[in-house]
Amino acid sequence: MRQITARKDERETTAGSSRGTRWGAISVFVSLAYGAAWVLLWPAIQTSADLSDPVGSPGAYIGTVAMMFTPGLAALLVAVALQRRRGKAILVELGLTGFFTRQAWRFALAGVTGAVVLISGSWGLGMLFGWVQLDPEQSVAKELIVRVTGEQPPIPMALLALLQLVNLPIGIAITAIAATGEEVGWRGWLLPKLLPLGPGWALSVSGAIWGLWHAPAILLGLNFEQRNPLGIIMMMIGCVGAGVLIGWLRLASGSLLPCVLAHAALNSFATYQSVLFPPFDQRLVGPLAITGWIVMTLLITSCMLRATRRRQRHDSEQGGREIRDTAVSP
């Protein structure tokens, strides 16, 4: 990882705060983000709403979307009320400066590409292992259309899948609004606060906190249809991996834009599975399930190897300059 960029990013984002991990501010932030998430989804939990049913629980879906803004609002409250940031210092504290730079767009493209690789790779492994079959005509989306309308789809499901793929950029743009609410909290505010632990620990711990924050939604059947501690643990594992990758974009680019678009692409493209596959075990197949863990491990390893090569190249260049300077000195 780019140590220099990470340290520079930490200095800028903390806006002159004292060195070291600020556990008091972190505790308040986490309490606010978690508390707001539980408050929003508690009514749905009380009525046993089901997020795995796209049409049966509209209130739960609305609450889940609103929940995505809680980390950003929690970070804003901590920055203003606890850290006493004012004016531009608030934007710096939340990681909202340098949002639309050329480097940010370059890493944003890498982030979206990585999300597509993660999701398609997880599906590919699922088909390779025999855990899921590609069959749009028996897909979850077709079942839903028949259930809602009482009629067969007017066009072949393969064509509908193609049309949905074409519309994917629009879905990413819309989803990015809510993803910003999360990323301001997790990668904008929290990640830089944890950097004194070291980049590796900061990425992992922030990912685990992000994963546990999903607990009320997991208890409603989100992602794995596991309304129990197993679902929460699986979400935490998946979010640690995804958090390392998305957080790396933040440290490498110094911008939140790549994080927002990668997160939005992950959420948007993952729903595309409904038009491709019949029902399958979501604990086994998916970007945050077992096949996704395998792909994320490969992507993280690739990032680590790239960082190692860049560091070795930098050290080699530095050594070459030192030799030349010594040769020309009297």
Short mmCIF file of N, CA and C in Angstrom, two decimals, residues 325-330:
data_model
loop_
_atom_site.label_atom_id
_atom_site.label_comp_id
_atom_site.label_asym_id
_atom_site.label_seq_id
_atom_site.Cartn_x
_atom_site.Cartn_y
_atom_site.Cartn_z
N ASP A 325 24.87 10.12 -7.12
CA ASP A 325 25.28 11.30 -6.34
C ASP A 325 26.65 11.08 -5.72
N THR A 326 26.91 9.84 -5.25
CA THR A 326 28.21 9.54 -4.67
C THR A 326 29.32 9.60 -5.71
N ALA A 327 28.99 9.16 -6.93
CA ALA A 327 30.00 9.12 -8.00
C ALA A 327 30.43 10.51 -8.42
N VAL A 328 29.51 11.48 -8.38
CA VAL A 328 29.85 12.80 -8.84
C VAL A 328 30.34 13.71 -7.73
N SER A 329 30.24 13.25 -6.48
CA SER A 329 30.67 14.11 -5.38
C SER A 329 32.19 14.10 -5.30
N PRO A 330 32.82 15.23 -4.87
CA PRO A 330 34.28 15.32 -4.80
C PRO A 330 34.84 14.46 -3.68
#
